[in-house]
Coordinates of C-alpha atoms and ligand atoms in Angstrom, one line a residue:
X1 CA -15.3 5.4 26.7
X2 CA -17.9 8.0 25.7
X3 CA -21.6 7.7 24.7
X4 CA -20.7 8.0 21.0
X5 CA -18.6 4.9 21.1
X6 CA -21.3 3.1 23.1
X7 CA -23.8 3.9 20.4
X8 CA -21.6 2.4 17.7
X9 CA -20.0 -0.5 19.4
X10 CA -22.2 -1.5 22.3
X11 CA -25.7 -1.2 20.9
X12 CA -25.0 -2.8 17.6
X13 CA -24.1 -6.4 16.8
X14 CA -20.4 -6.7 16.5
X15 CA -18.9 -8.1 13.3
X16 CA -18.0 -11.8 13.5
X17 CA -14.2 -10.9 13.3
X18 CA -14.5 -9.3 16.7
X19 CA -15.5 -12.7 18.3
X20 CA -12.7 -14.5 16.4
X21 CA -10.1 -12.0 17.7
X22 CA -11.4 -12.1 21.2
X23 CA -11.3 -15.9 21.4
X24 CA -8.0 -16.3 19.6
X25 CA -5.6 -16.5 22.6
X26 CA -3.7 -13.5 21.3
X27 CA -3.8 -14.5 17.6
X28 CA -3.0 -18.2 18.0
X29 CA -6.4 -19.8 17.2
X30 CA -5.9 -23.3 15.9
X31 CA -3.4 -22.3 13.2
X32 CA -0.6 -24.6 14.5
X33 CA -3.0 -27.6 14.4
X34 CA -4.3 -26.6 11.0
X35 CA -0.8 -26.6 9.5
X36 CA -0.5 -30.3 10.5
X37 CA -3.8 -31.4 8.7
X38 CA -2.7 -33.0 5.5
X39 CA -6.1 -33.8 4.0
X40 CA -6.6 -30.2 2.8
X41 CA -4.5 -27.4 1.4
X42 CA -6.4 -24.9 3.4
X43 CA -6.8 -23.8 7.0
X44 CA -10.0 -23.4 9.1
X45 CA -12.1 -20.3 8.2
X46 CA -11.5 -18.6 11.5
X47 CA -7.8 -19.2 11.3
X48 CA -7.6 -17.6 7.9
X49 CA -8.7 -14.4 9.6
X50 CA -6.0 -14.8 12.2
X51 CA -3.1 -15.7 9.8
X52 CA -3.6 -12.2 8.4
X53 CA -2.2 -10.8 11.6
X54 CA 0.9 -12.9 10.9
X55 CA 1.2 -11.5 7.4
X56 CA -0.3 -14.5 5.6
X57 CA -3.4 -14.7 3.4
X58 CA -5.0 -17.9 2.2
X59 CA -5.8 -17.6 -1.6
X60 CA -6.6 -19.9 -4.5
X61 CA -5.6 -19.7 -8.1
X62 CA -8.5 -18.0 -9.8
X63 CA -7.4 -19.0 -13.3
X64 CA -8.1 -22.6 -12.2
X65 CA -11.2 -22.1 -10.0
X66 CA -13.9 -22.8 -12.6
X67 CA -12.2 -25.9 -14.0
X68 CA -11.5 -27.4 -10.6
X69 CA -15.1 -26.6 -9.6
X70 CA -16.4 -28.5 -12.6
X71 CA -14.2 -31.5 -11.7
X72 CA -15.4 -31.2 -8.0
X73 CA -11.9 -30.7 -6.9
X74 CA -10.8 -28.6 -3.9
X75 CA -9.8 -25.1 -4.9
X76 CA -6.1 -24.7 -5.8
X77 CA -5.2 -23.3 -2.4
X78 CA -1.9 -21.5 -1.7
X79 CA -0.8 -18.7 0.6
X80 CA 0.5 -15.2 0.1
X81 CA 3.0 -14.0 2.7
X82 CA 3.8 -10.3 3.1
X83 CA 7.1 -9.3 4.9
X84 CA 7.2 -6.4 7.3
X85 CA 9.9 -4.0 6.1
X86 CA 9.3 -0.5 7.6
X87 CA 10.8 2.0 5.2
X88 CA 11.5 -0.7 2.7
X89 CA 15.2 -1.2 3.4
X90 CA 16.9 -4.6 2.7
X91 CA 20.5 -5.5 2.7
X92 CA 22.0 -7.3 -0.4
X93 CA 22.1 -10.6 1.6
X94 CA 18.5 -10.2 2.7
X95 CA 17.5 -9.6 -0.9
X96 CA 19.3 -12.8 -1.9
X97 CA 17.4 -14.8 0.7
X98 CA 14.1 -13.4 -0.4
X99 CA 15.0 -14.3 -4.0
X100 CA 15.9 -17.8 -3.0
X101 CA 12.7 -18.2 -1.1
X102 CA 10.7 -17.0 -4.1
X103 CA 12.3 -19.7 -6.2
X104 CA 12.2 -22.5 -3.7
X105 CA 8.9 -22.1 -1.8
X106 CA 6.8 -19.6 -3.8
X107 CA 5.9 -18.9 -7.5
X108 CA 9.4 -17.9 -8.6
X109 CA 8.7 -14.2 -8.5
X110 CA 9.0 -11.4 -5.9
X111 CA 6.2 -8.9 -5.8
X112 CA 7.1 -5.4 -4.5
X113 CA 4.0 -3.7 -3.1
X114 CA 2.6 -0.2 -2.8
X115 CA 3.5 -0.3 0.9
X116 CA 7.3 -0.8 0.4
X117 CA 7.5 -4.5 1.0
X118 CA 7.7 -7.9 -0.7
X119 CA 4.9 -10.4 -1.2
X120 CA 5.4 -14.0 -2.0
X121 CA 2.6 -15.8 -3.9
X122 CA 1.7 -19.4 -4.4
X123 CA 3.2 -20.9 -1.2
X124 CA 1.5 -24.3 -0.7
X125 CA 0.6 -25.2 2.9
X126 CA 3.5 -27.6 3.5
X127 CA 5.9 -24.9 2.4
X128 CA 4.4 -22.2 4.6
X129 CA 6.2 -22.8 7.8
X130 CA 9.6 -23.3 6.1
X131 CA 9.0 -20.1 4.1
X132 CA 8.3 -18.0 7.2
X133 CA 11.3 -19.5 9.0
X134 CA 13.5 -18.5 6.0
X135 CA 12.2 -15.0 6.4
X136 CA 13.0 -15.1 10.1
X137 CA 16.5 -16.4 9.3
X138 CA 17.0 -13.3 7.1
X139 CA 16.3 -11.3 10.3
X140 CA 12.9 -10.2 8.9
X141 CA 9.4 -11.1 9.9
X142 CA 5.8 -11.0 8.6
X143 CA 4.2 -9.8 11.9
X144 CA 1.3 -7.4 11.5
X145 CA 1.9 -7.1 7.7
X146 CA -1.9 -7.7 7.4
X147 CA -4.8 -7.8 9.9
X148 CA -6.5 -5.4 12.2
X149 CA -3.3 -3.7 13.4
X150 CA -0.9 -1.0 12.3
X151 CA 0.6 -2.2 9.0
X152 CA 4.0 -1.8 7.5
X153 CA 5.0 1.8 8.1
X154 CA 6.1 3.5 4.9
X155 CA 8.3 6.5 4.4
X156 CA 10.0 8.5 1.6
X157 CA 12.4 6.2 0.0
X158 CA 16.1 6.0 0.7
X159 CA 17.5 7.0 4.2
X160 CA 20.9 7.3 2.6
X161 CA 20.0 10.4 0.5
X162 CA 20.3 13.0 3.3
X163 CA 20.4 13.1 7.1
X164 CA 16.7 14.2 7.0
X165 CA 15.8 11.0 5.1
X166 CA 17.8 9.0 7.6
X167 CA 15.9 10.5 10.5
X168 CA 12.5 9.9 8.9
X169 CA 13.4 6.3 8.3
X170 CA 14.4 5.9 12.0
X171 CA 11.1 7.4 13.0
X172 CA 9.2 5.0 10.8
X173 CA 11.0 2.1 12.3
X174 CA 10.4 3.4 15.8
X175 CA 6.7 3.7 15.1
X176 CA 6.5 0.3 13.6
X177 CA 8.3 -1.3 16.6
X178 CA 6.1 0.7 19.1
X179 CA 2.9 -0.4 17.5
X180 CA 3.7 -4.1 17.0
X181 CA 1.4 -6.5 18.8
X182 CA 3.1 -7.9 21.9
X183 CA 1.7 -11.4 21.4
X184 CA 4.4 -14.1 20.8
X185 CA 2.0 -16.1 18.7
X186 CA 4.0 -15.5 15.5
X187 CA 7.2 -16.8 17.1
X188 CA 5.5 -19.8 18.6
X189 CA 3.6 -20.9 15.4
X190 CA 6.1 -20.2 12.7
X191 CA 9.6 -20.4 14.3
X192 CA 8.8 -22.9 17.2
X193 CA 9.6 -20.5 20.0
X194 CA 8.8 -22.2 23.3
X195 CA 5.4 -21.5 24.7
X196 CA 5.3 -19.1 27.7
X197 CA 5.2 -21.0 31.0
X198 CA 1.6 -21.5 32.3
X199 CA 0.2 -20.9 28.8
X200 CA -1.2 -17.5 29.7
X201 CA -1.7 -15.1 26.8
X202 CA 0.1 -11.8 26.7
X203 CA -1.4 -8.5 27.4
X204 CA -1.7 -6.1 24.5
X205 CA -1.1 -2.7 26.2
X206 CA -1.9 -0.7 23.1
X207 CA -4.4 -2.8 21.2
X208 CA -6.3 -4.8 23.9
X209 CA -7.8 -8.2 23.3
X210 CA -9.6 -7.3 20.1
X211 CA -6.9 -5.3 18.4
X212 CA -8.1 -2.5 16.0
X213 CA -11.5 -2.4 14.4
X214 CA -9.8 -2.7 11.0
X215 CA -6.4 -2.2 9.4
X216 CA -4.5 1.0 10.3
X217 CA -1.9 2.6 8.0
X218 CA 0.9 5.1 8.6
X219 CA 3.1 7.0 6.1
X220 CA 5.8 9.5 6.7
X221 CA 7.1 11.8 3.9
X222 CA 9.8 14.4 3.3
X223 CA 8.6 17.3 1.1
X224 CA 8.7 18.2 -1.7
X225 CA 8.2 14.5 -2.4
X226 CA 5.0 12.7 -1.7
X227 CA 6.2 9.3 -2.9
X228 CA 4.1 7.6 -0.1
X229 CA 0.8 9.4 -0.9
X230 CA 0.7 10.8 2.6
X231 CA -3.0 11.8 2.3
X232 CA -4.1 8.2 1.6
X233 CA -3.3 6.9 5.1
X234 CA -5.1 6.7 8.5
X235 CA -2.2 8.7 9.8
X236 CA 0.2 10.7 7.7
X237 CA 3.2 12.6 8.9
X238 CA 4.9 15.3 6.8
X239 CA 8.4 16.2 7.9
X240 CA 8.9 19.9 8.5
X241 CA 12.5 20.8 7.7
X242 CA 13.8 24.1 9.2
X243 CA 17.4 25.2 9.1
X244 CA 18.4 21.9 7.7
X245 CA 16.8 19.9 10.6
X246 CA 13.5 18.2 11.2
X247 CA 11.6 20.5 13.5
X248 CA 8.6 18.1 13.7
X249 CA 5.7 16.8 11.6
X250 CA 2.4 18.0 10.2
X251 CA -0.1 15.5 11.3
X252 CA -2.7 14.2 8.7
X253 CA -5.6 11.9 9.7
X254 CA -8.4 10.0 8.1
X255 CA -7.1 9.2 4.6
X256 CA -8.1 6.0 2.9
X257 CA -8.8 4.7 -0.6
X258 CA -11.2 1.7 -0.4
X259 CA -14.8 1.8 -1.4
X260 CA -17.5 -0.6 -2.8
X261 CA -19.1 0.0 -6.2
X262 CA -22.7 1.2 -5.8
X263 CA -22.4 1.8 -2.0
X264 CA -22.1 5.6 -1.7
X265 CA -21.6 5.4 2.1
X266 CA -18.1 4.0 1.3
X267 CA -15.6 6.4 -0.4
X268 CA -12.0 7.3 -0.9
X269 CA -10.9 10.2 1.2
X270 CA -7.8 12.3 1.6
X271 CA -6.7 12.9 5.1
X272 CA -7.1 16.2 7.0
X273 CA -4.1 18.2 8.2
X274 CA -4.8 18.7 11.9
X275 CA -1.7 20.4 13.2
X276 CA 2.0 20.0 14.0
X277 CA 3.9 18.1 16.6
X278 CA 7.6 18.3 17.5
X279 CA 9.8 15.3 16.7
X280 CA 10.0 14.2 20.3
X281 CA 6.2 13.8 20.4
X282 CA 5.7 11.8 17.3
X283 CA 5.4 8.4 18.9
X284 CA 3.0 9.6 21.5
X285 CA 0.8 11.2 18.7
X286 CA 0.9 8.0 16.7
X287 CA -0.1 5.9 19.7
X288 CA -2.9 8.2 20.7
X289 CA -4.4 8.5 17.1
X290 CA -4.4 4.7 17.1
X291 CA -6.0 4.6 20.6
X292 CA -8.8 7.0 19.5
X293 CA -9.6 4.8 16.5
X294 CA -9.3 1.6 18.6
X295 CA -12.0 2.9 21.0
X296 CA -14.3 4.7 18.5
X297 CA -13.9 2.9 15.2
X298 CA -17.0 1.0 14.1
X299 CA -16.7 -2.7 15.2
X300 CA -20.1 -3.7 13.8
X301 CA -19.6 -3.0 10.1
X302 CA -16.2 -3.7 8.6
X303 CA -17.0 -1.5 5.7
X304 CA -17.3 1.5 8.0
X305 CA -14.5 0.6 10.4
X306 CA -11.6 2.7 9.1
X307 CA -10.6 6.0 10.8
X308 CA -11.9 8.0 7.8
X309 CA -15.4 6.9 8.6
X310 CA -14.9 7.5 12.4
X311 CA -14.0 11.1 11.5
X312 CA -16.9 11.6 9.1
X313 CA -19.3 10.2 11.7
X314 CA -18.1 12.0 14.8
X315 CA -16.5 15.1 13.2
X316 CA -13.0 16.4 12.9
X317 CA -13.5 18.8 15.8
X318 CA -14.5 16.0 18.0
X319 CA -11.5 13.9 16.9
X320 CA -9.1 16.7 17.6
X321 CA -10.5 17.3 21.0
X322 CA -10.4 13.6 21.9
X323 CA -6.8 13.4 20.7
X324 CA -5.8 16.5 22.6
X325 CA -7.4 15.2 25.8
X326 CA -5.5 11.9 25.5
X327 CA -2.2 13.6 24.6
X328 CA -2.5 16.2 27.4
X329 CA -1.5 18.9 25.0
X330 CA -2.7 20.5 21.8
X331 CA -1.1 20.1 18.4
X332 CA 0.4 23.4 17.2
X333 CA -0.9 25.0 14.0
X334 CA 0.3 23.1 10.9
X335 CA 3.3 24.5 9.0
X336 CA 3.1 25.4 5.4
X337 CA 4.4 22.6 3.0
X338 CA 5.0 22.3 -0.7
X339 CA 4.6 18.9 -2.3
X340 CA 5.4 18.4 -6.0
X341 CA 5.1 14.8 -7.1
X342 CA 4.0 11.4 -5.9
X343 CA 6.2 9.3 -8.1
X344 CA 9.8 8.1 -7.8
X345 CA 12.8 9.9 -9.3
X346 CA 14.1 7.1 -11.4
X347 CA 17.7 6.8 -12.5
X348 CA 20.9 8.0 -10.9
X349 CA 21.0 10.4 -7.9
X350 CA 24.0 11.4 -5.8
X351 CA 23.7 11.7 -2.1
X352 CA 25.2 14.3 0.2
X353 CA 28.1 12.0 1.0
X354 CA 29.0 11.4 -2.6
X355 CA 27.6 7.8 -2.9
X356 CA 25.3 7.1 -5.8
X357 CA 21.8 5.7 -5.7
X358 CA 20.0 4.1 -8.7
X359 CA 16.2 4.0 -8.7
X360 CA 15.2 1.1 -11.0
X361 CA 11.8 0.9 -12.6
X362 CA 10.0 -2.4 -11.8
X363 CA 6.8 -2.7 -13.8
X364 CA 3.9 -3.1 -11.3
X365 CA 6.4 -4.3 -8.7
X366 CA 6.7 -7.8 -10.3
X367 CA 10.3 -9.0 -10.1
X368 CA 10.4 -11.7 -12.7
X369 CA 12.5 -12.5 -15.8
X370 CA 11.0 -11.4 -19.1
X371 CA 12.9 -12.1 -22.3
X372 CA 14.0 -8.5 -22.8
X373 CA 14.1 -7.4 -19.1
X374 CA 15.6 -10.0 -16.7
X375 CA 14.8 -8.4 -13.4
X376 CA 14.9 -11.4 -11.2
X377 CA 18.3 -12.6 -12.4
X378 CA 19.6 -9.0 -12.8
X379 CA 18.7 -8.0 -9.3
X380 CA 20.2 -11.2 -8.0
X381 CA 23.5 -10.5 -9.7
X382 CA 23.5 -6.9 -8.4
X383 CA 22.7 -8.0 -4.8
X384 CA 25.6 -10.4 -5.0
X385 CA 28.1 -7.7 -5.6
X386 CA 26.4 -4.7 -4.1
X387 CA 27.6 -3.7 -0.7
X388 CA 24.8 -1.3 -0.2
X389 CA 21.0 -1.7 0.3
X390 CA 18.1 -2.5 -1.9
X391 CA 15.2 -0.2 -1.0
X392 CA 11.6 -0.8 -2.0
X393 CA 9.6 2.3 -2.8
X394 CA 5.9 2.8 -2.2
X395 CA 5.6 3.1 -6.0
X396 CA 6.7 -0.6 -6.3
X397 CA 10.2 0.2 -7.6
X398 CA 13.6 -0.5 -6.1
X399 CA 16.5 1.8 -5.2
X400 CA 20.0 0.4 -5.3
X401 CA 21.4 2.5 -2.5
X402 CA 24.9 3.5 -1.5
X403 CA 26.9 2.7 -4.6
X404 CA 30.4 4.2 -4.1
X405 CA 31.6 6.2 -7.2
X406 CA 34.1 3.5 -8.1
X407 CA 31.4 0.8 -8.2
X408 CA 29.0 2.6 -10.4
X409 CA 30.4 1.2 -13.6
X410 CA 30.0 -2.4 -12.3
X411 CA 26.4 -1.8 -11.5
X412 CA 25.8 -0.1 -14.8
X413 CA 27.3 -3.1 -16.6
X414 CA 25.0 -5.5 -14.8
X415 CA 21.9 -3.4 -15.5
X416 CA 22.9 -3.3 -19.2
X417 CA 23.6 -7.1 -19.3
X418 CA 20.1 -7.9 -18.0
X419 CA 18.2 -5.4 -20.2
X420 CA 17.5 -3.1 -17.3
X421 CA 19.2 0.1 -18.4
X422 CA 16.9 1.1 -21.2
X423 CA 14.6 4.1 -20.9
X424 CA 11.0 3.7 -19.8
X425 CA 8.2 5.8 -21.3
X426 CA 7.0 8.8 -19.3
X427 CA 3.5 7.3 -18.8
X428 CA 4.8 3.8 -17.9
X429 CA 7.2 5.3 -15.3
X430 CA 4.2 6.8 -13.6
X431 CA 1.9 3.7 -13.9
X432 CA 1.0 1.4 -11.0
X433 CA -1.3 -1.6 -10.9
X434 CA -2.4 -3.8 -8.1
X435 CA -1.9 -7.5 -8.2
X436 CA -5.5 -8.6 -8.9
X437 CA -5.9 -11.8 -10.9
X438 CA -5.1 -14.6 -10.6
X439 CA -4.2 -14.5 -6.8
X440 CA -6.4 -11.8 -5.3
X441 CA -9.7 -13.2 -4.1
X442 CA -11.4 -9.8 -4.5
X443 CA -10.4 -8.9 -8.0
X444 CA -13.3 -8.2 -10.4
X445 CA -11.0 -7.5 -13.4
X446 CA -7.4 -7.8 -14.5
X447 CA -4.9 -5.2 -13.4
X448 CA -1.2 -6.1 -13.2
X449 CA -1.5 -8.4 -16.2
X450 CA -3.3 -5.8 -18.3
X451 CA -2.0 -2.3 -17.5
X452 CA 1.3 -2.8 -19.4
X453 CA -0.7 -3.3 -22.7
X454 CA -3.0 -0.4 -22.1
X455 CA 0.0 1.9 -21.3
X456 CA 1.6 0.8 -24.6
X457 CA -1.6 1.8 -26.5
X458 CA -1.9 5.1 -24.6
X459 CA 1.8 5.9 -25.2
X460 CA 1.2 5.6 -28.9
X461 CA -1.7 8.1 -28.7
X462 CA 0.5 10.5 -26.6
X463 CA 3.3 10.2 -29.1
X464 CA 1.0 11.0 -32.0
X465 CA 0.3 14.4 -30.4
X466 CA 3.9 15.1 -29.3
X467 CA 3.4 14.2 -25.7
X468 CA 5.8 11.3 -25.4
X469 CA 7.8 12.8 -22.6
X470 CA 4.9 14.2 -20.6
X471 CA 4.7 12.7 -17.2
X472 CA 1.1 11.7 -16.4
X473 CA 0.2 9.4 -13.5
X474 CA -2.0 6.4 -14.3
X475 CA -3.1 3.7 -11.8
X476 CA -5.3 0.7 -12.2
X477 CA -6.9 -1.7 -9.7
X478 CA -8.9 -4.8 -10.3
X479 CA -11.6 -3.7 -7.8
X480 CA -12.6 -0.6 -5.9
X481 CA -10.5 -1.4 -2.8
X482 CA -7.8 0.9 -4.1
X483 CA -4.6 -1.0 -3.5
X484 CA -2.6 1.0 -6.1
X485 CA -4.2 4.2 -4.7
X486 CA -6.0 4.8 -8.1
X487 CA -8.2 7.6 -6.8
X488 CA -5.1 9.8 -6.4
X489 CA -3.9 9.4 -10.0
X490 CA -4.4 11.8 -12.9
X491 CA -5.9 8.8 -14.7
X492 CA -7.5 6.1 -12.5
X493 CA -9.0 2.8 -13.8
X494 CA -11.0 0.7 -11.4
X495 CA -12.2 -2.8 -12.3
X496 CA -15.9 -3.6 -12.6
X497 CA -16.1 -6.9 -14.4
X498 CA -13.6 -8.7 -16.7
X499 CA -12.4 -6.3 -19.3
X500 CA -14.5 -3.4 -18.0
X501 CA -13.4 -0.4 -15.8
X502 CA -14.6 2.9 -14.4
X503 CA -12.5 5.7 -15.7
X504 CA -11.5 8.4 -13.2
X505 CA -9.8 11.7 -14.1
X506 CA -8.4 14.7 -12.4
X507 CA -6.3 13.5 -9.4
X508 CA -3.3 15.8 -9.0
X509 CA 0.2 14.8 -9.9
X510 CA 1.4 15.6 -6.4
X511 CA -1.1 13.2 -4.7
X512 CA -3.1 15.9 -2.9
X513 CA -6.3 15.9 -4.9
X514 CA -8.7 13.0 -5.6
X515 CA -9.8 12.3 -9.1
X516 CA -13.5 12.0 -10.2
X517 CA -15.6 9.4 -12.0
X518 CA -15.5 10.4 -15.7
X519 CA -17.0 7.4 -17.5
X520 CA -18.6 4.3 -16.3
X521 CA -18.0 0.8 -17.6
X522 CA -15.5 1.3 -20.4
X523 CA -13.5 -1.4 -22.1
X524 CA -10.0 -1.1 -23.8
X525 CA -11.3 0.6 -27.0
X526 CA -13.6 2.9 -25.1
X527 CA -10.7 4.0 -22.7
X528 CA -8.6 4.9 -25.8
X529 CA -11.6 6.6 -27.4
X530 CA -12.2 8.7 -24.3
X531 CA -8.6 9.7 -23.6
X532 CA -7.3 10.3 -27.2
X533 CA -9.2 13.6 -27.8
X534 CA -8.3 14.8 -24.3
X535 CA -4.6 14.2 -25.0
X536 CA -5.0 16.1 -28.3
X537 CA -6.7 19.0 -26.6
X538 CA -4.1 19.0 -23.8
X539 CA -1.3 19.0 -26.4
X540 CA -2.8 22.0 -28.2
X541 CA -3.9 24.2 -25.3
X542 CA -1.8 23.4 -22.2
X543 CA 0.1 26.1 -20.3
X544 CA 3.8 25.6 -19.8
X545 CA 4.4 23.1 -17.0
X546 CA 0.7 22.4 -16.6
X547 CA -0.1 18.9 -15.6
X548 CA -2.7 16.9 -17.5
X549 CA -5.2 16.8 -14.7
X550 CA -4.9 20.5 -13.9
X551 CA -5.5 21.2 -17.6
X552 CA -8.6 19.0 -17.6
X553 CA -10.1 21.0 -14.8
X554 CA -9.1 24.4 -16.3
X555 CA -10.4 23.4 -19.7
X556 CA -13.7 22.4 -18.2
X557 CA -13.5 18.6 -19.1
X558 CA -14.1 17.9 -15.4
X559 CA -15.3 20.1 -12.6
X560 CA -12.7 21.0 -10.0
X561 CA -12.8 19.3 -6.7
X562 CA -13.8 22.1 -4.3
X563 CA -11.2 22.9 -1.7
X564 CA -13.2 21.4 1.1
X565 CA -14.1 18.2 -0.7
X566 CA -11.9 15.5 0.7
X567 CA -13.9 12.6 -0.6
X568 CA -15.9 11.8 -3.7
X569 CA -18.8 9.6 -4.3
X570 CA -19.0 7.0 -6.9
X571 CA -22.5 8.0 -8.1
X572 CA -22.6 9.6 -11.5
X573 CA -20.0 10.7 -13.9
X574 CA -19.1 14.3 -13.2
X575 CA -19.8 15.8 -16.6
X576 CA -20.5 14.7 -20.1
X577 CA -17.5 16.0 -22.0
Ligands
LIG601 FE1 -4.7 -4.0 -0.5 C1 -7.1 -6.2 0.3 C2 -3.0 -6.3 -2.2 C3 -2.0 -1.9 -0.7 C4 -6.7 -1.4 0.3 N1 -5.0 -6.0 -0.8 C5 -6.0 -6.7 -0.3 C6 -5.8 -8.2 -0.6 C7 -5.1 -8.8 0.6 C8 -7.0 -9.0 -0.9 C9 -7.8 -9.7 0.1 O1 -8.1 -9.1 1.2 O2 -8.1 -10.9 0.0 C10 -4.8 -8.1 -1.8 C11 -3.9 -9.3 -2.0 C12 -3.7 -9.5 -3.5 C13 -2.6 -10.4 -3.8 O3 -2.9 -11.5 -4.4 O4 -1.5 -10.2 -3.5 C14 -4.2 -6.7 -1.6 N2 -2.8 -4.2 -1.2 C15 -2.4 -5.2 -2.0 C16 -1.0 -4.9 -2.5 C17 -0.1 -6.1 -2.7 C18 -1.2 -4.2 -3.9 C19 0.0 -4.0 -4.7 O5 -0.1 -4.3 -5.9 O6 1.1 -3.6 -4.3 C20 -0.6 -3.8 -1.5 C21 0.1 -4.4 -0.3 C22 0.5 -3.4 0.7 C23 1.4 -3.9 1.8 O7 2.5 -4.3 1.5 O8 0.9 -3.9 2.9 C24 -1.9 -3.2 -1.1 N3 -4.4 -2.0 -0.2 C25 -3.3 -1.3 -0.4 C26 -3.5 0.1 -0.4 C27 -2.5 1.2 -0.6 C28 -1.8 1.6 0.6 O9 -2.0 1.0 1.7 O10 -1.1 2.6 0.6 C29 -4.9 0.2 -0.1 C30 -5.6 1.6 -0.1 C31 -5.4 2.4 1.1 C32 -6.4 2.0 2.2 O11 -6.2 1.0 2.9 O12 -7.4 2.7 2.3 C33 -5.4 -1.1 0.0 N4 -6.6 -3.8 0.2 C34 -7.3 -2.6 0.4 C35 -8.6 -2.9 0.8 C36 -9.7 -1.9 1.1 C37 -9.5 -1.5 2.6 C38 -10.5 -0.5 3.0 O13 -10.6 -0.3 4.3 O14 -11.2 0.2 2.3 C39 -8.7 -4.3 0.8 C40 -10.0 -5.2 1.2 C41 -10.2 -5.3 2.6 O15 -9.4 -4.9 3.5 O16 -11.3 -5.8 3.0 C42 -7.4 -4.9 0.4
LIG602 FE1 -7.2 -7.2 -5.1 FE2 -8.8 -5.1 -5.4 FE3 -6.6 -4.9 -4.0 FE4 -6.5 -5.1 -6.6 S1 -7.5 -3.4 -5.5 S2 -5.2 -6.3 -5.1 S3 -8.2 -6.5 -7.0 S4 -8.3 -6.1 -3.4

């Protein structure tokens, strides 16, 4: 390890999480004992850090927090469990098991996430072990879905579209498997696997005893689609297709979304393209990028512990040299790539082999029954007859994949019967919100429960100026951590306090350019008041095919992000319009 890393990790006081990981016996802690304690619905504090590595978060119902506090009752604790589904692919029977689990052990809904997986909310402690066992019975797991490790690897949706998509999916699965922790703790605690003889803890050849300094995220995309937001990840891989085959991948490093309000040393950042590697080298590249961050990431301050800050601190040239040294070869120059959109192509598509695929809109990823749109029951009915797969996208939607031509009418009828076949407005289609209240412990404002209403109001304003069919991306989060990747949207809204948001504008539709802070602390009416004149100006003066955010920059409503600026600071609004 070099002197730089000594400076950051050996001379500073390590964060408390480092000691918890080191003393955890490869992620076991006292979780198993805690599950037996019936006097509380919670686990020991240190164990709640370790359960994250097993895909499990302790939460409490924030809608009930104040009232229970007044009555001096324990918080209404429950757990969120996140499944590991690299590439988002589930079979029909697996979907049905997840659906059953949601109704029997969780809050009766499935939550599709921005990382192509499912979260269950509201699992009480006594249900937790049976729930994880049910996930295991469906041949799935929750290992490394959270925690200081490589998370669920995401890739452009639907491996059944083309052979290229199939290969990218296989690569994502291979990376996910390669970077899984070797500890058997998950199997011992949750599915009662016998303890290893002698009780010795396993070696972690890639991670070591203290795992990563922080979470680590990987996404793989197939141009021209950027449905994974490849620039938002610690490591992004862009498939380079030549003569109908994948020649290799452009390598992108140091992306990330999270920041903290009022702390300019934290910021969203798009990754840097650092070169190209052939397909046979991609696992090696992924492992060594992880290894550099493992050794040089800041382990003293968790707010500075992501790869984006390591690169800002030590420099991109340093990072590339270190990576090349470890690889024993240099990445080739990056190939040229065109990305066109970051959303999903909703509706029917036909694959190379003649099978159909239907990408179904799921508002903010919440699979629940509403009077007009019965998603939970509808998807259950479809999964029961559908011989193909159900594929979760990184935009929180689901693709019903591999529908043979003679089954299309059956699926169409089921969609119709459950109110799922109607059109969705152009703004709504491109909207994403994070979970936020009531489950997220970090939420400062509503997100999932509020964005649908805001979109309805904005769609009225767009219709009034003839822009009903204009696709504009809008994303909201209940705090600045950026779980719905709001800083890459054309319109970004980031929670400040209940009912109040910062408004960001100017992110590109293809997910390659960050937006900028446009107005601080705006409420519902102020958001409408800010956006309505901009919509009108856009309707009157836009060029053909010009996206909203590109227009805002051309028309001078916001200053362009300079080519070299890969991060923005949350300091002052860019311009007074
Ligand atoms: Fe996230 C923390 C939900 C994708 C950045 N995120 C959380 C927690 C676990 C809150 C907590 O730590 O107590 C949220 C649980 C809420 C709940 O009740 O379910 C949460 N994040 C989500 C999900 C479910 C949002 C969604 O609506 O889909 C996404 C689950 C992804 C998955 O399946 O693995 C989710 N989170 C993201 C993304 C987007 C992505 O990965 O592409 C980001 C921004 C990218 C990045 O990491 O930079 C993201 N989440 C964060 C952060 C800030 C991390 C940072 O280093 O800046 C936190 C807070 C933290 O880690 O301390 C966080
Ligand atoms: Fe919670 Fe904030 Fe993530 Fe939303 S962005 S889920 S409020 S941590």
